[in-house]
Amino acid sequence: MSTSGQQQFRYTQTPSKVLHLRNLPWDCSDEELVELCKPFGKIVNTKCNVGANRNQAFVEFADLNQAINMVSYYASASEPAQVRGKTVYIQYSNRNEIVNNKSPGDVPGNVLLVTIEGVEAGDVSIDVIHLVFSAFGFVQKIATFEKAAGFQALIQFSDVGTASAAREALDGRSIPKYLLPEHVNHCHLRISYSAHTDLNIKFQSHRSRDYTNPYLPVNPTAMEGLLQPVVGPDGEKKEPESNVLFASLENMQYAVTVDVLHTVFSAFGTVQKIAIFEKNGQTQALIQYPDLTTAAAAKDALEGHCIYDGGYCKLHLSYSRHTDLNVQAYSDKSRDYTVPESSLLAMQQASAVHAPPAVWHNPQSGPAQSSAGYGAASVPGQAPTSHSSSWNPNLLGGGSTFPLAPTRYPGHSYAPPVPGYPTAVNPPGSSQQINHNATGGRPFSVSQPFHPSTMPHAPYHG
DNA sequence: AGCACA
């Protein structure tokens, strides 16, 4: 029966690659330990603030000789080891490694391991994950998988700082409900660091993405949820995909304006055009994206969800058969975000004269909020170029709720990032007429048409 | 100034 070799001899200093440091400041940081010790070798682990007075620490070197170097040096150095002017006493630890200091998941890296609790793999799309984490910086890659721990995702940022900011802000938080299926009630994120530094993504698929390589082939066997239209429960309903979504809104307790739709649908990509109209007493809308993929992502993520808590303004999404809407560039029922900024400004001025701007009123907070908070991006009058493509992390955290607390969403404390407007303008004359309004009425009419000279596109003719 | 606890 041999012992581990670690005897309890207090006064016999068996060399160890772990050093015991005493008389440190009570709030000594890992960084200070590293600064003190790194001249002697590579530090693989630390544990500070140990002991009743929190004034002790352990430092583990990669190699025993490095620890010996340090002890030997200070045994005969003219100046003792010091932290903030305090003499630090250094001995070999009576253990051979630091145990239980930090789990590997606490060692910072640029890749986060995210466990999404309370959901199944199908409940949270990779687009939603991307959306949530893009708030903190460019997300390079995402890989999702199911393990015993549940549904997990590896999120790769370009640097540790961004990753740690995301972890700090999101660990323990929830993904906003309206980005999740209805049956999901709680969806907490548990975030640790992965040991990975660069994920190996082979395909763009429903479970992995490489945003640094848009030309990466799409895995033809893993397309579900990415491009394929959802096949209905009857297995028959196959609608041809389109870059334009047709939305019908149920239970319209609150007003849903162009701005609200723009904010919601911009979560998945650039929204080019929006039109809202009534048909048979039901509110409907068309939302145009530049491409089919974005539309599919938005459709999958938002179908069946309510814009407001309580089952209000429930979205039902299908693909429109239109590919390019012809809408008034700026009215209370439609918006064309592809028109040049100068034209838009001119239009806003025109509308200020003829029609009130479609500022959304928070139905639970009385008078219109003057767009306080981040969600102000889509309020008319703001310069489109001021739109940010990501959340401002400075506005994150602090509260117990998910990032951002715009006043725009009753019952929610979250707004998706609003990508900037595209600067490109669609070629004129390429539009199709909208035929969803079978009555032949004027679905997008506003009280006063704009002057033709200010219109980049021909006005819609019912 | 004197050895940590998942």
JSON list of N, CA and C (backbone and C1' of nucleotides) in Angstrom, two decimals, chain A residues 10 22 91 93 95 100, chain B:
[
{"chain": "A", "resi": 10, "resn": "ARG", "atom": "N", "xyz": [4.67, 19.16, 7.23]},
{"chain": "A", "resi": 10, "resn": "ARG", "atom": "CA", "xyz": [4.58, 20.61, 7.11]},
{"chain": "A", "resi": 10, "resn": "ARG", "atom": "C", "xyz": [5.90, 21.25, 6.71]},
{"chain": "A", "resi": 22, "resn": "ARG", "atom": "N", "xyz": [1.47, 33.07, 0.07]},
{"chain": "A", "resi": 22, "resn": "ARG", "atom": "CA", "xyz": [0.78, 33.63, 1.22]},
{"chain": "A", "resi": 22, "resn": "ARG", "atom": "C", "xyz": [1.02, 35.13, 1.31]},
{"chain": "A", "resi": 91, "resn": "GLN", "atom": "N", "xyz": [6.03, 28.91, -1.29]},
{"chain": "A", "resi": 91, "resn": "GLN", "atom": "CA", "xyz": [6.52, 27.57, -1.00]},
{"chain": "A", "resi": 91, "resn": "GLN", "atom": "C", "xyz": [5.93, 26.59, -1.99]},
{"chain": "A", "resi": 93, "resn": "SER", "atom": "N", "xyz": [3.56, 23.77, -2.87]},
{"chain": "A", "resi": 93, "resn": "SER", "atom": "CA", "xyz": [2.32, 23.26, -2.30]},
{"chain": "A", "resi": 93, "resn": "SER", "atom": "C", "xyz": [2.51, 21.80, -1.92]},
{"chain": "A", "resi": 95, "resn": "ARG", "atom": "N", "xyz": [0.34, 19.76, -2.62]},
{"chain": "A", "resi": 95, "resn": "ARG", "atom": "CA", "xyz": [-0.37, 19.00, -3.65]},
{"chain": "A", "resi": 95, "resn": "ARG", "atom": "C", "xyz": [0.33, 19.19, -4.98]},
{"chain": "A", "resi": 100, "resn": "ASN", "atom": "N", "xyz": [-10.05, 21.55, -8.82]},
{"chain": "A", "resi": 100, "resn": "ASN", "atom": "CA", "xyz": [-11.33, 22.23, -8.63]},
{"chain": "A", "resi": 100, "resn": "ASN", "atom": "C", "xyz": [-11.22, 23.74, -8.53]},
{"chain": "B", "resi": 1, "resn": "DA", "atom": "P", "xyz": [2.06, 38.63, 8.88]},
{"chain": "B", "resi": 1, "resn": "DA", "atom": "O5'", "xyz": [1.67, 37.28, 8.16]},
{"chain": "B", "resi": 1, "resn": "DA", "atom": "C5'", "xyz": [0.99, 37.27, 6.91]},
{"chain": "B", "resi": 1, "resn": "DA", "atom": "C4'", "xyz": [0.92, 35.86, 6.42]},
{"chain": "B", "resi": 1, "resn": "DA", "atom": "C3'", "xyz": [0.31, 34.89, 7.43]},
{"chain": "B", "resi": 1, "resn": "DA", "atom": "O3'", "xyz": [-0.46, 33.91, 6.73]},
{"chain": "B", "resi": 1, "resn": "DA", "atom": "C1'", "xyz": [2.56, 34.27, 7.03]},
{"chain": "B", "resi": 2, "resn": "DG", "atom": "P", "xyz": [-1.47, 33.02, 7.41]},
{"chain": "B", "resi": 2, "resn": "DG", "atom": "O5'", "xyz": [-0.89, 31.54, 7.15]},
{"chain": "B", "resi": 2, "resn": "DG", "atom": "C5'", "xyz": [-0.51, 31.19, 5.83]},
{"chain": "B", "resi": 2, "resn": "DG", "atom": "C4'", "xyz": [-0.18, 29.72, 5.71]},
{"chain": "B", "resi": 2, "resn": "DG", "atom": "C3'", "xyz": [-0.95, 28.78, 6.66]},
{"chain": "B", "resi": 2, "resn": "DG", "atom": "O3'", "xyz": [-1.20, 27.58, 5.94]},
{"chain": "B", "resi": 2, "resn": "DG", "atom": "C1'", "xyz": [1.35, 28.51, 7.01]},
{"chain": "B", "resi": 3, "resn": "DC", "atom": "P", "xyz": [-2.19, 26.54, 6.40]},
{"chain": "B", "resi": 3, "resn": "DC", "atom": "O5'", "xyz": [-2.80, 25.94, 5.06]},
{"chain": "B", "resi": 3, "resn": "DC", "atom": "C5'", "xyz": [-3.67, 26.72, 4.23]},
{"chain": "B", "resi": 3, "resn": "DC", "atom": "C4'", "xyz": [-3.97, 25.94, 2.99]},
{"chain": "B", "resi": 3, "resn": "DC", "atom": "C3'", "xyz": [-4.38, 24.50, 3.24]},
{"chain": "B", "resi": 3, "resn": "DC", "atom": "O3'", "xyz": [-5.38, 24.11, 2.32]},
{"chain": "B", "resi": 3, "resn": "DC", "atom": "C1'", "xyz": [-2.43, 24.56, 1.93]},
{"chain": "B", "resi": 4, "resn": "DA", "atom": "P", "xyz": [-6.71, 23.61, 2.90]},
{"chain": "B", "resi": 4, "resn": "DA", "atom": "O5'", "xyz": [-7.77, 24.20, 1.87]},
{"chain": "B", "resi": 4, "resn": "DA", "atom": "C5'", "xyz": [-7.94, 25.61, 1.76]},
{"chain": "B", "resi": 4, "resn": "DA", "atom": "C4'", "xyz": [-8.59, 25.94, 0.44]},
{"chain": "B", "resi": 4, "resn": "DA", "atom": "C3'", "xyz": [-9.73, 25.01, 0.06]},
{"chain": "B", "resi": 4, "resn": "DA", "atom": "O3'", "xyz": [-10.68, 25.73, -0.71]},
{"chain": "B", "resi": 4, "resn": "DA", "atom": "C1'", "xyz": [-8.00, 24.80, -1.52]},
{"chain": "B", "resi": 5, "resn": "DC", "atom": "P", "xyz": [-12.12, 25.75, -0.23]},
{"chain": "B", "resi": 5, "resn": "DC", "atom": "O5'", "xyz": [-12.77, 24.51, -0.98]},
{"chain": "B", "resi": 5, "resn": "DC", "atom": "C5'", "xyz": [-13.11, 24.62, -2.36]},
{"chain": "B", "resi": 5, "resn": "DC", "atom": "C4'", "xyz": [-13.70, 23.31, -2.82]},
{"chain": "B", "resi": 5, "resn": "DC", "atom": "C3'", "xyz": [-14.97, 22.89, -2.07]},
{"chain": "B", "resi": 5, "resn": "DC", "atom": "O3'", "xyz": [-15.80, 22.21, -2.99]},
{"chain": "B", "resi": 5, "resn": "DC", "atom": "C1'", "xyz": [-13.31, 21.25, -1.78]},
{"chain": "B", "resi": 6, "resn": "DA", "atom": "P", "xyz": [-17.28, 22.58, -3.01]},
{"chain": "B", "resi": 6, "resn": "DA", "atom": "O5'", "xyz": [-17.72, 22.29, -4.51]},
{"chain": "B", "resi": 6, "resn": "DA", "atom": "C5'", "xyz": [-17.25, 23.16, -5.57]},
{"chain": "B", "resi": 6, "resn": "DA", "atom": "C4'", "xyz": [-16.97, 22.37, -6.81]},
{"chain": "B", "resi": 6, "resn": "DA", "atom": "C3'", "xyz": [-18.08, 21.41, -7.22]},
{"chain": "B", "resi": 6, "resn": "DA", "atom": "O3'", "xyz": [-18.14, 21.32, -8.62]},
{"chain": "B", "resi": 6, "resn": "DA", "atom": "C1'", "xyz": [-16.15, 20.18, -6.74]}
]
